[in-house]
CSV table of C-alpha atoms and ligand atoms in Angstrom, one decimal:
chain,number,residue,atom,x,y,z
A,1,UNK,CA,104.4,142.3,-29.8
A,2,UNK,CA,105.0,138.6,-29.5
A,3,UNK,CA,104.4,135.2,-30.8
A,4,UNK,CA,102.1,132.7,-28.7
A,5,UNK,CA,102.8,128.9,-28.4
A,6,UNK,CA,101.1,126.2,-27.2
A,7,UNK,CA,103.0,122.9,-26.6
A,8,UNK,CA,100.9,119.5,-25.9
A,9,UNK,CA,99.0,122.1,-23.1
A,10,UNK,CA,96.5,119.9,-21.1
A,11,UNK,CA,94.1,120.9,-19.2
A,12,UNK,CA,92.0,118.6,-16.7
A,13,UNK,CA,90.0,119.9,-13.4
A,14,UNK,CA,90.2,118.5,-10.3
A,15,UNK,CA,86.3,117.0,-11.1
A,16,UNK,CA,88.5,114.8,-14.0
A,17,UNK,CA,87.4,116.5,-16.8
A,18,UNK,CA,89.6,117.1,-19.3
A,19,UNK,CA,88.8,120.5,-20.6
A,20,UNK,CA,92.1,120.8,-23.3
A,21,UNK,CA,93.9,117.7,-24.4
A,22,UNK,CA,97.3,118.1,-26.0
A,23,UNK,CA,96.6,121.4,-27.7
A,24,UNK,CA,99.6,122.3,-29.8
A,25,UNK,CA,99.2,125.8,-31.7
A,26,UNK,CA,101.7,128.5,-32.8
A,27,UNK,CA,100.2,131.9,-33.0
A,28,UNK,CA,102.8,134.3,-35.1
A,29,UNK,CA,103.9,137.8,-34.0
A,30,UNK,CA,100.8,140.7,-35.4
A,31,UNK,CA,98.8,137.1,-36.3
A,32,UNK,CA,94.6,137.3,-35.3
A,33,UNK,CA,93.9,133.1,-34.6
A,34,UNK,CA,90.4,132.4,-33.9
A,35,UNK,CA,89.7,129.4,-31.8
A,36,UNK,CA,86.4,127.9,-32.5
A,37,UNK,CA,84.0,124.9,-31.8
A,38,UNK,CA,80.6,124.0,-29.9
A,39,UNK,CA,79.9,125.0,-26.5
A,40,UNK,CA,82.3,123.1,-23.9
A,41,UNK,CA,84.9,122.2,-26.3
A,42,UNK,CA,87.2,124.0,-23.9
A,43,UNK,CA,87.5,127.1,-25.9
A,44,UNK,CA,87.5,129.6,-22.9
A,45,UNK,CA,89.7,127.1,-20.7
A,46,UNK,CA,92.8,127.3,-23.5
A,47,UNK,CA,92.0,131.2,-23.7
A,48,UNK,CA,92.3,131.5,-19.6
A,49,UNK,CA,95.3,129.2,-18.9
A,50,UNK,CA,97.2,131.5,-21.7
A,51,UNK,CA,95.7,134.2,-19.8
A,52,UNK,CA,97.5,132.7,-16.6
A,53,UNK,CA,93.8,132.8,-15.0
A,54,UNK,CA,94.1,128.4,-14.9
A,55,UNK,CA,97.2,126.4,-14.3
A,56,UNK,CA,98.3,124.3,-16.8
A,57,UNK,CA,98.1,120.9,-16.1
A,58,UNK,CA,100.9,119.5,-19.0
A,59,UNK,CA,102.1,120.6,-21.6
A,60,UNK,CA,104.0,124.4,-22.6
A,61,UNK,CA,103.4,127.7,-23.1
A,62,UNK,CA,105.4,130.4,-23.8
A,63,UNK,CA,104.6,133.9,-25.0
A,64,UNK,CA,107.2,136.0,-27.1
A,65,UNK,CA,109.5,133.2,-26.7
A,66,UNK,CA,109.4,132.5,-22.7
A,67,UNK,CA,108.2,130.2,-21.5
A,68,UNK,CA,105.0,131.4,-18.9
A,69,UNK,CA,103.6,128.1,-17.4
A,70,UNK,CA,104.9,129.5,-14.0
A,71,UNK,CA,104.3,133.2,-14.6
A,72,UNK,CA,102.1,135.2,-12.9
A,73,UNK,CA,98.6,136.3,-15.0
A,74,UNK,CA,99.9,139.9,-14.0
A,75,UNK,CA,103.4,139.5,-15.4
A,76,UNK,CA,102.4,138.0,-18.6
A,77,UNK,CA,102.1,141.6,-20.4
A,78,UNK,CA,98.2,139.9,-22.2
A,79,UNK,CA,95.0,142.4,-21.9
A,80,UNK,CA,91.7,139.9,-21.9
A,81,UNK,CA,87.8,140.9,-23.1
A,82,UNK,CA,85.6,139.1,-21.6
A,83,UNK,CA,82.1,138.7,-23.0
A,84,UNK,CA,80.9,141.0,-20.1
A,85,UNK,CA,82.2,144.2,-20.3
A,86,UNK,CA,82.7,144.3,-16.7
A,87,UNK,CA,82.7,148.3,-16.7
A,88,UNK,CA,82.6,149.7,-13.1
A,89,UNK,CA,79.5,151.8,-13.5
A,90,UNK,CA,80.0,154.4,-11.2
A,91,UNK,CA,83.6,155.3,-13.5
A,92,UNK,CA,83.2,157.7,-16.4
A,93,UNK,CA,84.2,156.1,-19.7
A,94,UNK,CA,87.6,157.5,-19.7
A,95,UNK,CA,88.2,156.7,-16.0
A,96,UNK,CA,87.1,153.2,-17.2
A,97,UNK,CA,89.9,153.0,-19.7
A,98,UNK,CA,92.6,154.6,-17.9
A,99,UNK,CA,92.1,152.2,-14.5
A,100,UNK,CA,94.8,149.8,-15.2
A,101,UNK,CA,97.1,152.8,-16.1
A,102,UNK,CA,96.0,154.3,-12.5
A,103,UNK,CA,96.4,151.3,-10.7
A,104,UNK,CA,99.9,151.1,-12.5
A,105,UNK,CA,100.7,154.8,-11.2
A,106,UNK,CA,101.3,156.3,-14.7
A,107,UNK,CA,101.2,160.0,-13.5
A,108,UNK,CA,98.2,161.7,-14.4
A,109,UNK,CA,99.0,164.1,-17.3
A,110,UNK,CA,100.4,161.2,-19.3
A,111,UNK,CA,97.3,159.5,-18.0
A,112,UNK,CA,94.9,161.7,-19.5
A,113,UNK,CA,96.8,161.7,-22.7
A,114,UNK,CA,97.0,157.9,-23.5
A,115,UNK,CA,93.1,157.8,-22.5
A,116,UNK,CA,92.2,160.6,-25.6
A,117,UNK,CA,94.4,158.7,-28.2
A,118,UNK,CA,93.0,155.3,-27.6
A,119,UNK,CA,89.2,157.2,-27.3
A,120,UNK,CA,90.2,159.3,-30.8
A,121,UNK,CA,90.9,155.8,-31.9
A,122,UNK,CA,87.4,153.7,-31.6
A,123,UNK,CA,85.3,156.6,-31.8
A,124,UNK,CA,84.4,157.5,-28.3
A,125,UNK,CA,86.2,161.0,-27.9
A,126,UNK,CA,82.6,162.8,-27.6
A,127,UNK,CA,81.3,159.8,-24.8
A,128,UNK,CA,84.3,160.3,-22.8
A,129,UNK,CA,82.6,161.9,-19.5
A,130,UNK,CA,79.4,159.7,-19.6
A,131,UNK,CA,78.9,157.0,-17.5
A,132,UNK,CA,78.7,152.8,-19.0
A,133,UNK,CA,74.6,152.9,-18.5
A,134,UNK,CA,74.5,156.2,-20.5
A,135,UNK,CA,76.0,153.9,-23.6
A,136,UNK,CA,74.8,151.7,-26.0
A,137,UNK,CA,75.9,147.9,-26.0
A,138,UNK,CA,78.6,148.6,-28.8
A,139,UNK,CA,79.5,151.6,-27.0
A,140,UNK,CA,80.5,149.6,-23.6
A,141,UNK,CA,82.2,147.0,-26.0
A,142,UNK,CA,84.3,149.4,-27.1
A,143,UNK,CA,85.2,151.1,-23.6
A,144,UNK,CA,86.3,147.4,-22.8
A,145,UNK,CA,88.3,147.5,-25.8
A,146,UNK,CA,89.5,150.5,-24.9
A,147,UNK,CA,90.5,149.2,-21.5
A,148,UNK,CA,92.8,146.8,-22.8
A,149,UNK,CA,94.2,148.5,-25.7
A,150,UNK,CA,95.0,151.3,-23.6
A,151,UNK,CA,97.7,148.9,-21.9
A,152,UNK,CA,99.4,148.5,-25.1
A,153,UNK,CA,100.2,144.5,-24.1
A,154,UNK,CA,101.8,141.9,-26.2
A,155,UNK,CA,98.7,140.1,-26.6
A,156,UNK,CA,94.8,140.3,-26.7
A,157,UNK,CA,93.0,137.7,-25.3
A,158,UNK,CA,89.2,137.9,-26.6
A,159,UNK,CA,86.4,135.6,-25.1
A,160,UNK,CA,83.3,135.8,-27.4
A,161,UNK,CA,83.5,139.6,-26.5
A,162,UNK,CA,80.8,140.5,-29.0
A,163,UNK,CA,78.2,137.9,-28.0
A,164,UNK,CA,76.2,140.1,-26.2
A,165,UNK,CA,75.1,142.5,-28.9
A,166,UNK,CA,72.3,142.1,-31.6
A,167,UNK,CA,72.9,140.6,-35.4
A,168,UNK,CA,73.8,144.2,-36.8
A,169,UNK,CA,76.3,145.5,-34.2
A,170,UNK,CA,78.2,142.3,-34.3
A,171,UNK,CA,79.0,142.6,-37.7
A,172,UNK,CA,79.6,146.3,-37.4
A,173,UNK,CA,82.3,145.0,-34.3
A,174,UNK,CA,83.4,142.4,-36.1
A,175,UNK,CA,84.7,144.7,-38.8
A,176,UNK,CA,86.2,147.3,-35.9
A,177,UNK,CA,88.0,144.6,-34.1
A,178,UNK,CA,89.4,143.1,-37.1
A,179,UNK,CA,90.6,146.8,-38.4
A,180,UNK,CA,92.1,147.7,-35.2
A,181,UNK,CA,93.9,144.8,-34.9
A,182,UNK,CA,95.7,145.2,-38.4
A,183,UNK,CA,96.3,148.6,-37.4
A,184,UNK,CA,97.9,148.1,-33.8
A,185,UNK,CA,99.1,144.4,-35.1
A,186,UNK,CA,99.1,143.1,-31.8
A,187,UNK,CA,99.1,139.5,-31.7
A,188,UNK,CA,95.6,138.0,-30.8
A,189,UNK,CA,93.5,135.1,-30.3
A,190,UNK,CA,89.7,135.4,-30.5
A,191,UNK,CA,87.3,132.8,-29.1
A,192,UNK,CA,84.2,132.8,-30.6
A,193,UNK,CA,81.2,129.4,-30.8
A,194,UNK,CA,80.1,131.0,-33.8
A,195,UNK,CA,81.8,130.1,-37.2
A,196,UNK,CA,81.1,133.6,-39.0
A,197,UNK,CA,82.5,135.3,-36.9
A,198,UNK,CA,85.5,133.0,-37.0
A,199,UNK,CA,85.8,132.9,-40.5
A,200,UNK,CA,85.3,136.3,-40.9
A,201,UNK,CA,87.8,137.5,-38.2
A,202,UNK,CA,90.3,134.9,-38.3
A,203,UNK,CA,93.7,134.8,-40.3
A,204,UNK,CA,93.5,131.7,-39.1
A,205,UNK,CA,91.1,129.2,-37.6
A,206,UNK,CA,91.1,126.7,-35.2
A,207,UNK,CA,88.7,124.1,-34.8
A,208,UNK,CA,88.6,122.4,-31.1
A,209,UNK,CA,86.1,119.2,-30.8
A,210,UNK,CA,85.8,118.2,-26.8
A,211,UNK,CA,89.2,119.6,-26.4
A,212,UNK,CA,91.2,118.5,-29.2
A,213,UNK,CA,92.3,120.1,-32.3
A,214,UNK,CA,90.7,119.4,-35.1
A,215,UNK,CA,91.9,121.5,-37.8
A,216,UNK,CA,94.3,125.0,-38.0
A,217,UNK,CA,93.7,126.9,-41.2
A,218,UNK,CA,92.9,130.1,-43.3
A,219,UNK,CA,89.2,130.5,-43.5
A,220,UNK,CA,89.3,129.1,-47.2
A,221,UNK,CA,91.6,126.3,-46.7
A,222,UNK,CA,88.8,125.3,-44.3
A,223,UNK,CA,85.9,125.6,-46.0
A,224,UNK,CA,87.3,123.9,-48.8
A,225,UNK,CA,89.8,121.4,-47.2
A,226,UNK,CA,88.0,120.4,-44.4
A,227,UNK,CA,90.8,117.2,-42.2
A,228,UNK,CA,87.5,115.3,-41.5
A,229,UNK,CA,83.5,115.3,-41.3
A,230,UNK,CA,83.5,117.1,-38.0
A,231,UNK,CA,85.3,120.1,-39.1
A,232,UNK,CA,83.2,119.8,-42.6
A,233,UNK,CA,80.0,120.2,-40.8
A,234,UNK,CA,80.8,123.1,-38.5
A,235,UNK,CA,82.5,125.5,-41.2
A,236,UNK,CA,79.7,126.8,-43.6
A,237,UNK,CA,76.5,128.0,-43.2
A,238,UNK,CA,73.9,127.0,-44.2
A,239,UNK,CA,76.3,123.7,-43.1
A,240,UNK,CA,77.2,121.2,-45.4
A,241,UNK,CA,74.1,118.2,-46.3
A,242,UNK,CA,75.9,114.6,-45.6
A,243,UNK,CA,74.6,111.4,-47.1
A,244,UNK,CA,75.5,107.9,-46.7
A,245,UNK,CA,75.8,105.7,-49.7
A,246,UNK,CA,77.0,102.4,-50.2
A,247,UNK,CA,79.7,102.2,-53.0
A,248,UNK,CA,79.4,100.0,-55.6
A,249,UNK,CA,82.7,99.7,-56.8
A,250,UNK,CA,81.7,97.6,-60.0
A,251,UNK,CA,79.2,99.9,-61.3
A,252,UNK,CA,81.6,103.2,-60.4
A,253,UNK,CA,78.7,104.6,-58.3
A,254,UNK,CA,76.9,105.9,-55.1
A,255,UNK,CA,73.5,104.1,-54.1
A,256,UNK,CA,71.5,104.6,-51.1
A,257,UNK,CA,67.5,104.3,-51.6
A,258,UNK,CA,66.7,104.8,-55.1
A,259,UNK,CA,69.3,106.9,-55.9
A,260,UNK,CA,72.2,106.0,-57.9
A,261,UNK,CA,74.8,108.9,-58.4
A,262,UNK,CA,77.8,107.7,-61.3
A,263,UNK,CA,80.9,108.8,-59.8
A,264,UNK,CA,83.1,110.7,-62.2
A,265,UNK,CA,86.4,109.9,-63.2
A,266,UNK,CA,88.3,112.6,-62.1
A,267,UNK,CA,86.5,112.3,-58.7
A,268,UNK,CA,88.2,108.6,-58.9
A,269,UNK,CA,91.6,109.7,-59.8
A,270,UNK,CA,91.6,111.8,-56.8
A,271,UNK,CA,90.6,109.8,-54.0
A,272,UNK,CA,91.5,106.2,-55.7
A,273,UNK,CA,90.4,105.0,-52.1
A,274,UNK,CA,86.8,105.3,-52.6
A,275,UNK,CA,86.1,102.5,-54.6
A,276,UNK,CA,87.4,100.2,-51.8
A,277,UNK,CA,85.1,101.2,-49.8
A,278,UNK,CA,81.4,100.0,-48.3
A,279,UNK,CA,80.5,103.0,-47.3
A,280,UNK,CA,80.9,106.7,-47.9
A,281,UNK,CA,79.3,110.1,-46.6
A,282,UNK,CA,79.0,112.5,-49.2
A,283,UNK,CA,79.5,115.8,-48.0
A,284,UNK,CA,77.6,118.5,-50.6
A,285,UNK,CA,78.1,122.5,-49.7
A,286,UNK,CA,74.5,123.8,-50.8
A,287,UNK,CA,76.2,125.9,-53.5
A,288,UNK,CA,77.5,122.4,-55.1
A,289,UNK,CA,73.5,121.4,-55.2
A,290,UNK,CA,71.1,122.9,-57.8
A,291,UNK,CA,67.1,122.1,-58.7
A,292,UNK,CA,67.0,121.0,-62.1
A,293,UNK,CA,64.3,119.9,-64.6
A,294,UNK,CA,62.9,117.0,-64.7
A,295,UNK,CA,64.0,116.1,-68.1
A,296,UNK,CA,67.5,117.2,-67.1
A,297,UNK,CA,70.2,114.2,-66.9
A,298,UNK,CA,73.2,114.1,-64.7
A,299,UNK,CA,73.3,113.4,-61.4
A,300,UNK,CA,70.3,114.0,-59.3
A,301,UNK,CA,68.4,113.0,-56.3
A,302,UNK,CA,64.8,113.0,-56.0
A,303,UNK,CA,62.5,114.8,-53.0
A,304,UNK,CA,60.0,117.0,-52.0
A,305,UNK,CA,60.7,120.5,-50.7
A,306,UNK,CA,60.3,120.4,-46.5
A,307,UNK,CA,61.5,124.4,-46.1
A,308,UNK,CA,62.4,127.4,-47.8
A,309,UNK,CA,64.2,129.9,-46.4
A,310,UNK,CA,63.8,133.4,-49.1
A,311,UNK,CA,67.4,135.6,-48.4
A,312,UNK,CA,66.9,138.1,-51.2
A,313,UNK,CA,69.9,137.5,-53.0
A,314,UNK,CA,69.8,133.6,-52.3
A,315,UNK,CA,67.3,131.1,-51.7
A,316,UNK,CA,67.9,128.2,-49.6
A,317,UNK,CA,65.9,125.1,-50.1
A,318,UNK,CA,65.8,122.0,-47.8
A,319,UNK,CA,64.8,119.0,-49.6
A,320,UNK,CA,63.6,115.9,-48.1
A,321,UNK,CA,65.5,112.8,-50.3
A,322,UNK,CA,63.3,110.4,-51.3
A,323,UNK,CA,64.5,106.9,-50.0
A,324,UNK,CA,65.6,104.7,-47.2
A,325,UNK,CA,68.9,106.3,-46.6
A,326,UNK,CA,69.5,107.7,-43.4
A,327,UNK,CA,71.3,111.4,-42.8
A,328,UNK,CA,74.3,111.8,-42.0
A,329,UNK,CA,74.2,114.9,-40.7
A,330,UNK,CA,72.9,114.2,-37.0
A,331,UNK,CA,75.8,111.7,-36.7
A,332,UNK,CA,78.2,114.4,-37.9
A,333,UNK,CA,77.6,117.0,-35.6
A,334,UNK,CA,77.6,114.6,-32.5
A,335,UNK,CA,73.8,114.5,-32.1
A,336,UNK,CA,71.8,111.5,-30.4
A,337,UNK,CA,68.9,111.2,-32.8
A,338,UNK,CA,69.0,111.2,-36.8
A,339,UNK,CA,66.4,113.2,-38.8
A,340,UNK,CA,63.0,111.3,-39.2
A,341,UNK,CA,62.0,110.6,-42.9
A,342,UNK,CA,64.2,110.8,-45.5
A,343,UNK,CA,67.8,112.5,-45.7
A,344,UNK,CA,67.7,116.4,-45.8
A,345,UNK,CA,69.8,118.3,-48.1
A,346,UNK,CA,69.8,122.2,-48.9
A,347,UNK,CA,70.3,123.2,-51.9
A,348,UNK,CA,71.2,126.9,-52.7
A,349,UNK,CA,68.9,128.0,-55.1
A,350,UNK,CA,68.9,132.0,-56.9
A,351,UNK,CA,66.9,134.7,-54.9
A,352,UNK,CA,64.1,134.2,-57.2
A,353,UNK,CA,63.6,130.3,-57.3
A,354,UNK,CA,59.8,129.6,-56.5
A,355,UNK,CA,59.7,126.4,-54.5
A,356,UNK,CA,57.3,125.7,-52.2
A,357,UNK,CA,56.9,123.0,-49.4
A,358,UNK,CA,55.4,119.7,-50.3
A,359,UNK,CA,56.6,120.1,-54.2
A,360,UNK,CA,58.0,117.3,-55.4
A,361,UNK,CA,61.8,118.4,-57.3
A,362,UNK,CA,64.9,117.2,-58.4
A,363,UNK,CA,68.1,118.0,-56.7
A,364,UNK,CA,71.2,118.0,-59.5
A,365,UNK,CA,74.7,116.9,-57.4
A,366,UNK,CA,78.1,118.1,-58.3
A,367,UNK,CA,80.0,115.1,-57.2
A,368,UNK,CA,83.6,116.8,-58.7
A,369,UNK,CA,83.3,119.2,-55.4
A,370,UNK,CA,81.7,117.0,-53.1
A,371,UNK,CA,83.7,116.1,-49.7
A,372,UNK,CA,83.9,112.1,-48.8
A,373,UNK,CA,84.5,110.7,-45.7
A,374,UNK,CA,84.4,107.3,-44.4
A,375,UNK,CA,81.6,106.1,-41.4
A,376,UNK,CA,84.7,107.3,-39.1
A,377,UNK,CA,84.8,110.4,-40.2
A,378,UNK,CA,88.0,110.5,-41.7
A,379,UNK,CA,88.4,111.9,-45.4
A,380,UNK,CA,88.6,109.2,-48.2
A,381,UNK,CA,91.8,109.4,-50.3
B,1,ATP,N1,86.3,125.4,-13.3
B,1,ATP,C1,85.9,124.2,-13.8
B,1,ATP,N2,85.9,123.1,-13.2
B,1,ATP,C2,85.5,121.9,-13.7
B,1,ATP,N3,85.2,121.8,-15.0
B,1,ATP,C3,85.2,122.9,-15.8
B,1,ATP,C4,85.5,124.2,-15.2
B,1,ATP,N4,85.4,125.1,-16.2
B,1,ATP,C5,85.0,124.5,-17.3
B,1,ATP,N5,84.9,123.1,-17.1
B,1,ATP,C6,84.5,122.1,-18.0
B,1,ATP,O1,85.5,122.1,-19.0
B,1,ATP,C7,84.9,121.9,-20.3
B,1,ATP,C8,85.3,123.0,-21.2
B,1,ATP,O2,84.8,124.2,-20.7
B,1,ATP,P1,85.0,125.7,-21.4
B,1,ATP,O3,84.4,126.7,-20.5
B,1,ATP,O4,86.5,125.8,-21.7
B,1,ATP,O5,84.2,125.5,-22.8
B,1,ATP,P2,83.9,126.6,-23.9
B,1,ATP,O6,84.4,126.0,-25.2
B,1,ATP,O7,84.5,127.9,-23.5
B,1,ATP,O8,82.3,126.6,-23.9
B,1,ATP,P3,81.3,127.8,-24.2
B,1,ATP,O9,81.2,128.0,-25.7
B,1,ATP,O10,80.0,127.3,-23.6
B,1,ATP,O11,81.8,129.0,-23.4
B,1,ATP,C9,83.4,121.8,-20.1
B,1,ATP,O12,83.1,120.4,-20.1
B,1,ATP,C10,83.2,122.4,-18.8
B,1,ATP,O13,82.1,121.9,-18.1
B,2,MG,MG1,83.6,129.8,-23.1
């Protein structure tokens, strides 16, 4: 096994575009790193210049210690899973998995061998003689895990291998592919566009914005400590409602439209910044929001109900602020146009709230767990 480091790597095409910009990231011996953001952000580009697949235009890599800008894809001991399987489908499962050992004249017999154990392993001793279009979509992803395990390399390179499957199996590969990597504790960095899965599957989690690091933390450290509004946004779903106030330092509170939110003390000890500041955007995780009674005093923002969305277990209301202010939210996630109307929040309600579009309601705010950021982006201290 062996550690993975990225030093200032840079990546730009010929075309100009720069792909990876100064993307510095340790990945520890046995580690599972998950390197996430929207789609372009240069995600597979950092995955395939590790991989030795794209040359790296500046910057260092070096795997188990050496350094590999100049080594050959072949020579750098990494397996890759790509999103398609690539199975040759006229191969048998097993002849699938054991290709690379073929192609690497390991005699037969031991051959044979290595193929059962790493079948026994993910479950596909019985499938062994069928052919990929005799299997089901997990069952191909797991022949293409297979196929790389079965090289027993240094490092896994994983390239949103599960995107191809329905909501069910995912979860059911997410669990395998997190399993057997504790178990074989090889090193491996997973690329994913989707933030469950990263924060699911990831020790840690990396964040990439148009080819720059945003963030590199366990999944908790991001949800909760989120380095800026990007990064708060992207991690959390349902995501996180952003609002712009004005601060008005003399009165110690938030204001946009007609809602005024008193901004506790302890929230002020914290982040003695805020009051010298115009402007904030109020980051609120839907859990951190709750309907309340009319009657009920506190914080609270007023609105009508635009959608509910009934889990079960939780009910997620969105609820159209009443007032002038704009959202955030559009702004945040790098969108052209904000949301008509008033700001939307969703508020996490119990799996038997009854709201219904159109109602009129009030939203209580937590402000002691709220996130603020200033028009930049950057968190308020
Ligand atoms: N061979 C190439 N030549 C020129 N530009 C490229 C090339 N491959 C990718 N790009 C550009 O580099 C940027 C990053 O692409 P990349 O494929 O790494 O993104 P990604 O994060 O993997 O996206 P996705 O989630 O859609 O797979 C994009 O702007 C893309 O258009
Ligand atoms: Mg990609």
């Amino acid at each position: 096994m062996a550690s993975v480091q990225l030093a200032n790597v840079t990546k730009e095409y010929v075309s100009g575009t720069a792909a990876v910009s100064r993307l510095t990231l340790d990945v520890a011996d046995g580690e599972l790193v998950v390197l996430v953001g929207p789609s372009g952000c240069g995600k597979s580009t950092a995955l395939r210049m590790i991989a030795g697949l794209e040359s790296i235009t500046e910057g260092d890599l070096f795997i188990g210690g050496e350094r590999m800008n100049d080594v050959a894809s072949h020579e750098r001991d990494i397996a890759m899973v790509f999103q398609s399987y690539a199975l040759y489908p006229h191969l048998t499962v097993g002849e699938n998995m054991g290709f690379s050992l073929r192609v690497g004249r390991v005699p037969k017999r031991e051959r044979a061998e290595r193929v059962r154990a790493v079948a026994r392993t993910l479950g596909l001793d019985e499938l062994i003689d069928r052919k990929p279009r005799e299997l089901s979509g997990g069952q191909r992803q797991r022949v293409a895990m297979g196929r790389a395990i079965i090289r027993e390399p240094q490092v896994f390179l994983m390239d949103e291998p599960l995107s191809n499957l329905d909501a069910k199996l995912r979860s059911e590969m997410r669990a395998e592919i997190s399993d057997l990597q504790a178990r074989l504790g090889v090193t491996t960095i997973f690329v994913t566009h989707d933030q469950v899965e990263a924060m699911t599957m990831g020790h840690r989690v990396a964040v990439l914005r148009e080819g720059e690091l945003q963030q590199v933390a366990a999944p908790y450290e991001l949800y909760r400590h989120p380095a800026n509004l990007f990064v708060a946004s992207f991690i959390g779903n349902p995501s996180m409602s952003i609002l712009r106030f004005a601060v008005e330092a003399e009165h110690r509170r938030l204001a946009a439209g007609p809602a005024r939110l008193d901004i506790p003390e302890p929230v002020l000890a914290r982040r003695p910044g805020l009051l010298g500041t115009a402007e904030a955007l109020v980051g609120l995780r839907p859990e951190h929001l709750r309907l309340a009674g009319d009657a009920e005093s506190g914080n609270a923002l007023d609105g009508v109900v635009r959608g509910v969305e009934a889990l079960g277990s939780d009910t997620f209301v969105r609820v159209e602020c009443a007032g002038s202010a704009e959202s955030a939210s559009d702004a945040a996630a790098g969108g052209e146009s904000p949301t008509p109307g008033g700001p939307m929040v969703t508020v996490r309600a119990p799996g038997s709230a009854s709201a219904r579009p159109g109602q009129h309601c009030r939203v209580a705010v937590d402000l002691d767990e709220a996130h603020f950021f200033d028009p930049a982006g950057d968190p308020i201290r």
